[in-house]
Coordinates of C-alpha atoms in Angstrom, one line a residue:
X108 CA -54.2 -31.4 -55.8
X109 CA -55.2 -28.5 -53.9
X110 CA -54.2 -24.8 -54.3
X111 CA -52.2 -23.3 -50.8
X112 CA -51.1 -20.0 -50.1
X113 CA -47.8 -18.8 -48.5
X114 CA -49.7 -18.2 -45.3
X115 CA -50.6 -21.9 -45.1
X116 CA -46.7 -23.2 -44.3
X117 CA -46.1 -20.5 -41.9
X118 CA -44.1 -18.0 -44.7
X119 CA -44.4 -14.6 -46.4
X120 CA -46.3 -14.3 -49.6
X121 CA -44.2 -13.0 -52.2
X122 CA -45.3 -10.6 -54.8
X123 CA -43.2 -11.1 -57.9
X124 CA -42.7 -9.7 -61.1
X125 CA -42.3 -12.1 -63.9
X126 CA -39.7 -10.7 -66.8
X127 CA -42.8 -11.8 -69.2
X128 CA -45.5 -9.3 -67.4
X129 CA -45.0 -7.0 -70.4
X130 CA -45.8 -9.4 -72.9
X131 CA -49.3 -10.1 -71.2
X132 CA -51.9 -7.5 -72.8
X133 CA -54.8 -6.0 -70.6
X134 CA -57.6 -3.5 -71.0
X135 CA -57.1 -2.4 -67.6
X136 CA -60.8 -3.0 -66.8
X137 CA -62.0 -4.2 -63.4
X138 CA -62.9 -7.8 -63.2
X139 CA -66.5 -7.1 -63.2
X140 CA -69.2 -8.4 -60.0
X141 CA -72.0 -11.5 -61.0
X142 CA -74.0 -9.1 -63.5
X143 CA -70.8 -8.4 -65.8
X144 CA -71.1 -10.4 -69.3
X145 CA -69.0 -11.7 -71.5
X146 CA -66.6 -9.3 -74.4
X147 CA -69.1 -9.6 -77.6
X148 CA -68.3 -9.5 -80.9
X149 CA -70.0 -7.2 -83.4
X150 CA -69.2 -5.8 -86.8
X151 CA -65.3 -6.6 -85.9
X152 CA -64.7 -5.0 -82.8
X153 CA -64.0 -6.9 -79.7
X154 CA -64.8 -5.8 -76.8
X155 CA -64.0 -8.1 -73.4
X156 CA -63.7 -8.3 -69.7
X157 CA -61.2 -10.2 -68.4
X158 CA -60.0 -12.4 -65.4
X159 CA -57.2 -10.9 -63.6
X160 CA -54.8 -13.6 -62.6
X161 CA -52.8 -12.5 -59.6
X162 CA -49.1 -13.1 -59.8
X163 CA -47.3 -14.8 -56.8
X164 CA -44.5 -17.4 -56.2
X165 CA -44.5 -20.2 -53.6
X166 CA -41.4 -19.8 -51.0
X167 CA -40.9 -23.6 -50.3
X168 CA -40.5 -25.7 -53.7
X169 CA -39.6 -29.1 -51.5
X170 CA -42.1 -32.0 -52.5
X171 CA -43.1 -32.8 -49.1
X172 CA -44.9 -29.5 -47.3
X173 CA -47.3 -30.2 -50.4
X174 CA -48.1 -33.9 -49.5
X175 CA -51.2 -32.9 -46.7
X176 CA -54.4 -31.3 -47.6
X177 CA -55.1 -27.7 -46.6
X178 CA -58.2 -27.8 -43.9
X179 CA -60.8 -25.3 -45.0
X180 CA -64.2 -24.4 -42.9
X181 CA -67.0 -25.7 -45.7
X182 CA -68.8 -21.9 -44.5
X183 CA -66.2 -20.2 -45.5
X184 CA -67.6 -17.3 -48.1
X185 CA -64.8 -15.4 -48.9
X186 CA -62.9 -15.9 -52.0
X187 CA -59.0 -16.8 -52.0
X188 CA -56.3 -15.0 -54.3
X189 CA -55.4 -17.8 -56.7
X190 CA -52.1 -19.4 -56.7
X191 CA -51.8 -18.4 -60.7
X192 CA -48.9 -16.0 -62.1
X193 CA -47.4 -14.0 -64.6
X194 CA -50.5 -12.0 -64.0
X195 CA -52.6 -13.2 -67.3
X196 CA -56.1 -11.8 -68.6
X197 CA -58.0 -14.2 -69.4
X198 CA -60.7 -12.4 -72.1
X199 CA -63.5 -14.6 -72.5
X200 CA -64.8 -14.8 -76.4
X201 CA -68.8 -14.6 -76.4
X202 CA -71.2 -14.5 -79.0
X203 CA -74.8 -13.2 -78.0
X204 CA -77.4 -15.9 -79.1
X205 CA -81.7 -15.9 -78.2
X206 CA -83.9 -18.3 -78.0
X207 CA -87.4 -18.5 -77.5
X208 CA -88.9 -20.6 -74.7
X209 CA -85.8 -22.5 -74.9
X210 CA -86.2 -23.4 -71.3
X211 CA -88.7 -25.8 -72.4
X212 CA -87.6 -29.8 -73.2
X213 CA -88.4 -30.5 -76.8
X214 CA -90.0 -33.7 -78.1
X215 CA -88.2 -34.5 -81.5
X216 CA -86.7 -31.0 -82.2
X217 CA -88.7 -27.9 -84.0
X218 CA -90.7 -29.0 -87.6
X219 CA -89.6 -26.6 -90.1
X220 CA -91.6 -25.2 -92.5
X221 CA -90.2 -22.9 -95.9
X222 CA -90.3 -19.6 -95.2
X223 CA -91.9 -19.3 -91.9
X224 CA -91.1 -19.8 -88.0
X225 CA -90.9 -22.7 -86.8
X226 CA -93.6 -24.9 -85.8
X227 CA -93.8 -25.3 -82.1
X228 CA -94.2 -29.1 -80.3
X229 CA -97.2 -29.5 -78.4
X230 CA -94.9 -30.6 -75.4
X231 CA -93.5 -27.5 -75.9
X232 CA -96.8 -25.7 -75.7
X233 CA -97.7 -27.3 -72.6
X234 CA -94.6 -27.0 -70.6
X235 CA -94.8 -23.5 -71.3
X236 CA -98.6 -23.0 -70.2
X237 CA -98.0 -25.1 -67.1
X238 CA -94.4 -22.6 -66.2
X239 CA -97.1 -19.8 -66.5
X240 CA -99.3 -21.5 -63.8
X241 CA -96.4 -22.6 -61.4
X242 CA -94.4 -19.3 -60.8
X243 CA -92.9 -19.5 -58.1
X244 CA -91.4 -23.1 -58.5
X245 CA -90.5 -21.9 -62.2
X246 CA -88.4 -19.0 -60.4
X247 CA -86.8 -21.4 -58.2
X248 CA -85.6 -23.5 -61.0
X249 CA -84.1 -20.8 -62.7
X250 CA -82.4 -19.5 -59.7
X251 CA -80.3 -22.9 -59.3
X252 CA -77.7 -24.4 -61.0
X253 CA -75.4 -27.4 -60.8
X254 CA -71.7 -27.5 -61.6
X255 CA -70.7 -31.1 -62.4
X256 CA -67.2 -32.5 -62.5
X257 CA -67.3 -35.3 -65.2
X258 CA -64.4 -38.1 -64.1
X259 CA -65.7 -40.0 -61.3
X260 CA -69.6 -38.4 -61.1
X261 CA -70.7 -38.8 -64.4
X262 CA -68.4 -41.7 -66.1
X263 CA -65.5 -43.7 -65.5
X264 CA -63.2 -43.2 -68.5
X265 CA -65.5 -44.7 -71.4
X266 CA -67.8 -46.2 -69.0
X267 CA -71.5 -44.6 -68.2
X268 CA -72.1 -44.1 -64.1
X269 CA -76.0 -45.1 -65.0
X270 CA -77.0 -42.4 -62.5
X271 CA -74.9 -39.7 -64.2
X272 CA -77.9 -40.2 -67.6
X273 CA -80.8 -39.7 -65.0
X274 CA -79.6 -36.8 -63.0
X275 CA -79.2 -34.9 -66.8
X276 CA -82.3 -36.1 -67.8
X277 CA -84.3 -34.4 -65.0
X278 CA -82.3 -31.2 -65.8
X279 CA -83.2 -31.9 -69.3
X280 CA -86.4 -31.5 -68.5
X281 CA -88.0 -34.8 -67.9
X282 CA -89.9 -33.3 -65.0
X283 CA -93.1 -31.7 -63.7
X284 CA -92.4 -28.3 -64.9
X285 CA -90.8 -29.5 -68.3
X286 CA -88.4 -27.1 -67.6
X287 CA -84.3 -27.0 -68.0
X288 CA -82.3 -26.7 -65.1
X289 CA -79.0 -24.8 -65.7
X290 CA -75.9 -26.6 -65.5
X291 CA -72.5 -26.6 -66.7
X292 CA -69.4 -28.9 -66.9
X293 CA -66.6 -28.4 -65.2
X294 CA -63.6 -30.9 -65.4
X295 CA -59.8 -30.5 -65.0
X296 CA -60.1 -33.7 -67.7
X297 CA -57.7 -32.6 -70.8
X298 CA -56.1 -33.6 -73.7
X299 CA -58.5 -33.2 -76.3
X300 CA -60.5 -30.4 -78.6
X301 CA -63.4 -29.2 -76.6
X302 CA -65.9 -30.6 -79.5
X303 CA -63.8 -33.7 -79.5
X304 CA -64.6 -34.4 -76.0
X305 CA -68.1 -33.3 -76.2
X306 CA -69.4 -35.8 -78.6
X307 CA -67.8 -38.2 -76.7
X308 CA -69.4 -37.7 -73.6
X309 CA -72.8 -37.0 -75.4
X310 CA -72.0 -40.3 -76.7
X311 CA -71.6 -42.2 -73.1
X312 CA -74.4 -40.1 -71.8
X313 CA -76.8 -40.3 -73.9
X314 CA -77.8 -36.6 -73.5
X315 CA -76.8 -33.9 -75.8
X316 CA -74.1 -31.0 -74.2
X317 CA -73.7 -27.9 -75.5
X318 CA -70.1 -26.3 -76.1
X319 CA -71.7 -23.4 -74.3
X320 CA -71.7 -25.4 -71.1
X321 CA -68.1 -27.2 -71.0
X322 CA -65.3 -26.0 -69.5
X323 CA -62.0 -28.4 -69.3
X324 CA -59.0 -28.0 -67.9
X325 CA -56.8 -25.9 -70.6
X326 CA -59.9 -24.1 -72.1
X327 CA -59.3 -20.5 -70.2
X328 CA -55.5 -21.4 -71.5
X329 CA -57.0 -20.3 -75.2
X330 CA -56.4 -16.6 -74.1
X331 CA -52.5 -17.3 -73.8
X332 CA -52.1 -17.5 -77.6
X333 CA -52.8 -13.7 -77.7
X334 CA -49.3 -13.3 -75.7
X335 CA -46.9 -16.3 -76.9
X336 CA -45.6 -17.1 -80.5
X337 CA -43.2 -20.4 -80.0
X338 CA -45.0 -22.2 -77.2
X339 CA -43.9 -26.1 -76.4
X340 CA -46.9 -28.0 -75.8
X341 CA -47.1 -31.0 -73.0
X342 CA -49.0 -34.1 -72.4
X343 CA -52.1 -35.9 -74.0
X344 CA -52.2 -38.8 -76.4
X345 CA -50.0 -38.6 -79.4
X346 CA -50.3 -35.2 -80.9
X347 CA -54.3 -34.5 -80.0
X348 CA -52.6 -31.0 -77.5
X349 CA -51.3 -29.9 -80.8
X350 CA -54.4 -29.8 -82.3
X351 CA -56.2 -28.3 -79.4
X352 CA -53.2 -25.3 -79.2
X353 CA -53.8 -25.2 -83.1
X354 CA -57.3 -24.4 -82.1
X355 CA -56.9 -21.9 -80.0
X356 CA -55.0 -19.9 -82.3
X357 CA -51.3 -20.6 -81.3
X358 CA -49.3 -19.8 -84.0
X359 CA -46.1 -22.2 -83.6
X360 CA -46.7 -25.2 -81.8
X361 CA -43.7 -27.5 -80.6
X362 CA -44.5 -30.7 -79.0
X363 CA -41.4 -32.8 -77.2
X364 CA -41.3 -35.6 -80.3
X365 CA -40.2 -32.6 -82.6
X366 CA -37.2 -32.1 -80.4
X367 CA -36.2 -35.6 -80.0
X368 CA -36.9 -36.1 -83.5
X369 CA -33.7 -33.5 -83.7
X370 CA -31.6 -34.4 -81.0
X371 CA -32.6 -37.8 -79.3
X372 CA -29.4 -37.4 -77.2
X373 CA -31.7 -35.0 -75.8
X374 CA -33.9 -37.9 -74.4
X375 CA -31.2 -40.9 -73.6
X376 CA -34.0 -43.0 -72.7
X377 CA -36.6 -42.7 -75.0
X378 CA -36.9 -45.2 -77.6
X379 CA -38.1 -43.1 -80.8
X380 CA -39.7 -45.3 -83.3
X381 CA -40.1 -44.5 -87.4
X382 CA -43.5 -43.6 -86.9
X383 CA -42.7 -41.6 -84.2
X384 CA -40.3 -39.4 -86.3
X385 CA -42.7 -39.9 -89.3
X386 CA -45.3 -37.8 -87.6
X387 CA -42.8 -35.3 -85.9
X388 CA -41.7 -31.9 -87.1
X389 CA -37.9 -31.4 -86.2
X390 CA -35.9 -28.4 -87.1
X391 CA -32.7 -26.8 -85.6
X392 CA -34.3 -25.8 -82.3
X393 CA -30.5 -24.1 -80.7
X394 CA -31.6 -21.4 -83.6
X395 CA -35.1 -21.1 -81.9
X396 CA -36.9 -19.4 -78.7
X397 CA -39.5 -21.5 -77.1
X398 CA -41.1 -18.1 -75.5
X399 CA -43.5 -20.8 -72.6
X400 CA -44.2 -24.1 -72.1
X401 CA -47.9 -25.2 -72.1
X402 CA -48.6 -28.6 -70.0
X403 CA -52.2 -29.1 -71.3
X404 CA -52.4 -32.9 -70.2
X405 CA -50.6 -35.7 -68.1
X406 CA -47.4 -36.6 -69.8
X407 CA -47.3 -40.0 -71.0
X408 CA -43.7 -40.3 -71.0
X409 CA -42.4 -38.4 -67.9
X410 CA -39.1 -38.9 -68.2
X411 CA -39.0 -37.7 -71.4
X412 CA -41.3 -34.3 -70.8
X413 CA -39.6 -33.7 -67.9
X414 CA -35.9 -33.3 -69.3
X415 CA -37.0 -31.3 -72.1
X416 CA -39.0 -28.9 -69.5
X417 CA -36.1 -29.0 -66.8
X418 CA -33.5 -28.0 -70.3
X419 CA -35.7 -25.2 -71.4
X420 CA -36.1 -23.9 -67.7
X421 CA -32.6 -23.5 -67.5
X422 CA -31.6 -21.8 -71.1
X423 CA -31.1 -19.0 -72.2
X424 CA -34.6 -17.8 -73.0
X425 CA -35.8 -21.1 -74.0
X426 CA -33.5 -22.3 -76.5
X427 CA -32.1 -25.3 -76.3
X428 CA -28.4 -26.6 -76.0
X429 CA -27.6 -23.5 -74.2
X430 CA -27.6 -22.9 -69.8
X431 CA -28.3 -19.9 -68.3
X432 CA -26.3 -18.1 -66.1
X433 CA -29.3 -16.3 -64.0
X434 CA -31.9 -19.1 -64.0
X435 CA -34.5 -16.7 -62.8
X436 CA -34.5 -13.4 -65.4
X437 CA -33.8 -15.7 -68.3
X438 CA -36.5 -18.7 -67.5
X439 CA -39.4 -18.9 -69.8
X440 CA -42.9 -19.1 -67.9
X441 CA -44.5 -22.8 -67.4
X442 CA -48.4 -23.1 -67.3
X443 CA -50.0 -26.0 -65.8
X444 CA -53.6 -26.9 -66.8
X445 CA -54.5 -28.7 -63.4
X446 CA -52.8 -29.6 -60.3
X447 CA -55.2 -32.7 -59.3
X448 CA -53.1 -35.5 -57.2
X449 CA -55.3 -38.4 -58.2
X450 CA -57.5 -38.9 -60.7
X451 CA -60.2 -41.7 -61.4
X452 CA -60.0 -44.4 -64.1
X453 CA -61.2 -47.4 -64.4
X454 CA -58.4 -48.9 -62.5
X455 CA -59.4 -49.6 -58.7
X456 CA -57.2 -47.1 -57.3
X457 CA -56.9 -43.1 -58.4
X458 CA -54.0 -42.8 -60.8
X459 CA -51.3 -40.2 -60.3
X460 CA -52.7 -36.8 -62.4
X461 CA -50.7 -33.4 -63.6
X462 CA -50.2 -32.6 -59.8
X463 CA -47.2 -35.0 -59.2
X464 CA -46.2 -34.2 -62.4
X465 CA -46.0 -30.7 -61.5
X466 CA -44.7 -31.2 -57.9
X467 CA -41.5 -33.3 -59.6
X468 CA -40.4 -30.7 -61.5
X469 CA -40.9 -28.2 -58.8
X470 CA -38.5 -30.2 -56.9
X471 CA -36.0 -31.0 -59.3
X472 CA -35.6 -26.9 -60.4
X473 CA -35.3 -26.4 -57.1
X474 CA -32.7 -28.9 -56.1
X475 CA -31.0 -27.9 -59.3
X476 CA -30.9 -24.2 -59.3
X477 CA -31.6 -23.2 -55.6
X478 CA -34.7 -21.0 -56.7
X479 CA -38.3 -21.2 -56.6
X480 CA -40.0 -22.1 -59.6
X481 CA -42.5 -19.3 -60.9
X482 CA -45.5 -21.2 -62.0
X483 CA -49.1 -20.9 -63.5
X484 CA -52.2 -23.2 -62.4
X485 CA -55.2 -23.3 -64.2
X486 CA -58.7 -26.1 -63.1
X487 CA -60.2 -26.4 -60.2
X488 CA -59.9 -25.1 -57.4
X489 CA -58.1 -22.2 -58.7
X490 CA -59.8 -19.7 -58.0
X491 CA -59.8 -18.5 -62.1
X492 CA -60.9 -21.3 -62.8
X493 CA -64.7 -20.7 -61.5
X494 CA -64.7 -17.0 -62.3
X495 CA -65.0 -18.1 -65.8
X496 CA -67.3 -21.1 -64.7
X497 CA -69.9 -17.8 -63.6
X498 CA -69.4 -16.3 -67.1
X499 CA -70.1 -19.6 -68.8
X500 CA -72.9 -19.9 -66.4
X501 CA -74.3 -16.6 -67.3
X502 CA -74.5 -17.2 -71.0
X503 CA -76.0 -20.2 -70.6
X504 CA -78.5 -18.6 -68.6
X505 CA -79.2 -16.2 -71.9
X506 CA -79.0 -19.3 -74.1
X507 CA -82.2 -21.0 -72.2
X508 CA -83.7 -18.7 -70.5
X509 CA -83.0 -15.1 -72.3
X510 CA -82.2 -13.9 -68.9
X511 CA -78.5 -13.2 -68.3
X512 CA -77.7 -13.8 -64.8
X513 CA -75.8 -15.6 -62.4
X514 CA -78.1 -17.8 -60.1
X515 CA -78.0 -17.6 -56.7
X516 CA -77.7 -21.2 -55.6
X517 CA -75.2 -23.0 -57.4
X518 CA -74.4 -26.4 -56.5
X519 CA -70.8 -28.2 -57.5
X520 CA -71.6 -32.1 -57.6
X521 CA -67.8 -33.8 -56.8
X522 CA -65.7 -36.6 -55.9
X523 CA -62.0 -35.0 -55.1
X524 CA -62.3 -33.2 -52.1
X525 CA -58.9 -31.6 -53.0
X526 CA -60.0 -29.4 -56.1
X527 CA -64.2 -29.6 -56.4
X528 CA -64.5 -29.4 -52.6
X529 CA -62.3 -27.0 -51.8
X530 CA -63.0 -24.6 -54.9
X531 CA -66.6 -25.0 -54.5
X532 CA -66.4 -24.1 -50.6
X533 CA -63.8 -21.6 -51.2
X534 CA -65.9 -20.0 -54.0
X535 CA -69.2 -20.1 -52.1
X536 CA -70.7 -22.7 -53.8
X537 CA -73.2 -25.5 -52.1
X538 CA -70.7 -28.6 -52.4
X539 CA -72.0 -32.0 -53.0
X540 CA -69.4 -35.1 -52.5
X541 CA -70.2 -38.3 -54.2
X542 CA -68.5 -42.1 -53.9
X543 CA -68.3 -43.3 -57.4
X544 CA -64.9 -41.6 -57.8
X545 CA -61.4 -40.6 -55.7
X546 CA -64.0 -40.4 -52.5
X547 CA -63.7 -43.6 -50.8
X548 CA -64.1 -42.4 -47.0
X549 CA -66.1 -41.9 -44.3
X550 CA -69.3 -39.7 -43.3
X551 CA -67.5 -36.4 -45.1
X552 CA -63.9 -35.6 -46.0
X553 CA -62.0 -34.6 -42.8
X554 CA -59.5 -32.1 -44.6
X555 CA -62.3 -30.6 -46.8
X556 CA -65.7 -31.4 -45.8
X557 CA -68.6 -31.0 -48.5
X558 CA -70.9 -28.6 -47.4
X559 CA -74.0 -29.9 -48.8
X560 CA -73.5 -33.4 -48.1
X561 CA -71.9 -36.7 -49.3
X562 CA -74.2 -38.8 -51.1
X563 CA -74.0 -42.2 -53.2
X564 CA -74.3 -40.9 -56.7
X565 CA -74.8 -38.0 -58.7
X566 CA -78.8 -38.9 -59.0
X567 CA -78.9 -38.4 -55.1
X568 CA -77.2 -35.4 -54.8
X569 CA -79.6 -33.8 -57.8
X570 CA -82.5 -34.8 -56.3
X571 CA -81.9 -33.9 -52.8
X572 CA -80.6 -30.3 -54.1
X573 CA -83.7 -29.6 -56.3
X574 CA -86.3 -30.9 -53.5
X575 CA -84.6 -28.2 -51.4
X576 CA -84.9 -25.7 -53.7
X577 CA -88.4 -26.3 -55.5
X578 CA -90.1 -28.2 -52.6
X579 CA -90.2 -31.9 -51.4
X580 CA -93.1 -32.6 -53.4
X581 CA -91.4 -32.1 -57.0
X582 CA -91.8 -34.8 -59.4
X583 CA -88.9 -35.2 -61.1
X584 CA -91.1 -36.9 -64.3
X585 CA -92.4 -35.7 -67.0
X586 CA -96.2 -37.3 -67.2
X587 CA -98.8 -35.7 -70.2
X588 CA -101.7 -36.5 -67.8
X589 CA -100.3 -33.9 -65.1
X590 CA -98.6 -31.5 -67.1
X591 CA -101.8 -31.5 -69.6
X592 CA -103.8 -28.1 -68.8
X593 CA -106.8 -29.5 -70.7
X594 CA -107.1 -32.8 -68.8
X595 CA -107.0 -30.6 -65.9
X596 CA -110.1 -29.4 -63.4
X597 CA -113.9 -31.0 -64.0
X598 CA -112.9 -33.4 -66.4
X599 CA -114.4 -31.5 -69.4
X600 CA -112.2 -32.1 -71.7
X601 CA -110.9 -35.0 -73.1
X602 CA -108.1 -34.3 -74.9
X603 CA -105.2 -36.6 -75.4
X604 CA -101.7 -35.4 -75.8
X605 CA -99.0 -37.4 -77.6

């Protein structure tokens, strides 16, 4: 679902200011240009910049303004205010970490021997002599990077996209230059722990990601436990968004079982099993403020999730059995991790995603309370979303290639033209749209044309960016007999290379 602004439906932009702004910490630090870096830690003290998230308010809350796609010029450079509020920071925990000649694809990992450095590969050797003799393609490589949505480029659910192991095998290394491309992973998928999801996807793959490189839908969301105490947590699979808040440091989780568990009049339609309340944690919750509600994942019961939301909107400072009488300067805040219409599965349609989750209650507090509902939205394309995509970038730059930068062509690879399209364009990315996911049309999307090109898979799109950036004539396999500097020239030497 894409972000609009005010501007878009013919109406002022409202500047607001939520009752909860004072609760939102900030070092009153500029958000810094491509070159900032990351807060580090050392010896204790934290030091961090941060993502300002603008604070604004949509004027029209009726479902159907929001059911066409916002047209956007695919040249467009200049970057749009996100549709976030409550004005969060957003402080981005980094560690410093080196490596040497990590940009170099490794055979079977480093031999180790007691006591001193490690042994390096002979592949590792040779990549590294035959980067020294190709500079200028080895500064190309380093200068580009690819963004990759996962759902619908990469896999289907569980299911590999064969291509998807290919393209990350080139940028792996397997190529001329032995040399790793930088990319990252960007996904408004949810639900689970970070590493959870990782291992997973290594898993399908077949290719090993780093938690340096993987952002998902709620991950920024970690910085909200600095602010909130009580925080109702939405969505996902049984009670894996529990554990994902309980990793990110929130100190009091509540999840909507807990509060049928102690009132299931609350819920008239939910059928609430013994292992349901077996594995819930109720309590007297008319004695208790749920300070925000955190939707980390698609509900799997929306009727259910969205009475308990629509109850808590309208209380007195989020407890529960009571009604507000100003449903504005007593609402708690609501954070959404995505707002994608559609997403891919297995099935042969897109399924319904967070966005028509979102645009329901929207709707219904409006139609209920005559006001607006204040709302945050976090994944793509907002626009927060890919300011910390360019600091995750930039430390994975220093992770590979001990140089900490942003490149300079970055290319988002797909297949919503709604949030990876437009955030890409909007965000002067180069965008790439593939057909193995919500992207069923034509020559390009109408409303929000790629501005790279469409292509069939993910392999195509990789291929066609790098041959544009390192030259036509790239060979996108790694071969001992080319790469070999001593098999090289007259032939006299005959040295073979495992």
């Amino acid at each position: 679902m894409p972000a609009f602004d005010d501007s878009d439906f013919g109406v002022p932009v409202e500047q607001i200011k939520s009752k909860d702004l004072s609760r939102v910490k900030s070092n009153g630090e500029a958000v810094g240009s491509y070159g900032a870096s990351y807060g580090s830690s050392t010896g204790g003290e934290s030091v961090h910049n941060t993502i300002e998230v603008p604070a604004t308010r949509s004027s029209i809350a009726d479902a159907s303004p929001y059911m066409h796609q916002l047209s956007l010029s695919p040249s467009m450079k200049e970057r749009r205010g996100s549709r976030n509020s409550f004005g969060a920071s957003l402080p981005i925990p980094r560690s410093k970490r080196q490596s040497r000649l990590s940009s170099v694809a490794y055979a079977d990992g480093r031999p180790q021997r007691p006591g001193m450095p490690p042994i390096q590969p002979t592949r590792e050797i040779l990549a590294s002599q035959v980067q020294d003799l190709s500079g200028e393609k080895v500064r190309a490589a380093k200068d580009m990077a690819f963004v990759f949505d996962i759902d619908g480029v990469l896999v289907h659910g569980d299911r590999l996209i064969p291509e998807g192991q290919r393209a990350l095998e080139i940028l792996n290394g397997d190529n001329e230059l032995g040399i790793k491309i930088p990319h990252i992973f960007l996904t408004n998928g949810s639900g689970k722990p970070e590493q959870a999801r990782i291992d997973q996807l290594s898993k399908i793959l077949h290719q090993p990601i780093s938690m340096e490189q993987f952002i998902q839908s709620h991950t920024p969301m970690r910085a909200l436990a600095e602010y909130y105490n009580t925080v109702l947590v939405v969505g996902g699979e049984g009670y894996r968004c529990r554990e994902v808040a309980e990793q990110y440091g929130f100190k009091d989780i509540v999840v909507p079982n807990d509060i049928v568990a102690w009132d299931p009049t609350i819920a008239p339609y939910r059928v609430f099993t013994e292992e349901d309340r077996a594995s819930s944690r109720p309590r007297d919750f008319s004695k208790i403020n749920i300070e925000a509600i955190m939707v980390f994942s698609d509900s799997r019961d929306y009727a259910t999730d969205m009475q308990i939301i629509m109850d808590l909107l309208r209380s007195e400072n989020g407890r529960l059995h009571t009604m507000a009488k100003d449903p504005v300067s007593q609402r708690i805040p609501i954070y959404f991790s995505q707002g994608d219409m559609l997403c891919p599965t297995e099935h042969p349609f897109p399924r319904m995603s967070q966005g028509t989750f979102r645009i329901g209650l929207e709707a219904m507090y409006k139609a209920l309370t005559g006001e607006d509902l204040e709302r945050v939205v976090y994944g793509k394309p907002e626009a927060a979303t890919y300011k910390y995509a360019d600091e995750v970038m930039m430390n994975w730059m220093d992770i590979i290639h001990n140089d900490e930068k942003l490149p300079k062509n970055i290319y988002m690879v797909g297949d919503n033209p709604a949030s990876d399209i437009v955030g890409g364009n909007n965000y002067g990315w180069n965008t790439c749209l593939v057909r193995t996911g919500v992207f069923q049309g034509g020559d390009n999307d109408e409303e929000n044309p790629a501005n790279f090109g469409v292509f069939a898979n993910v392999l195509d799109a990789v291929k066609t960016a790098v041959k544009k950036e390192l030259g036509q004539d790239f060979n996108f396999e790694w071969k001992n007999e080319r790469v070999n500097p001593l098999l090289q020239g007259n032939g006299a030497s005959t040295v073979a290379v495992e």
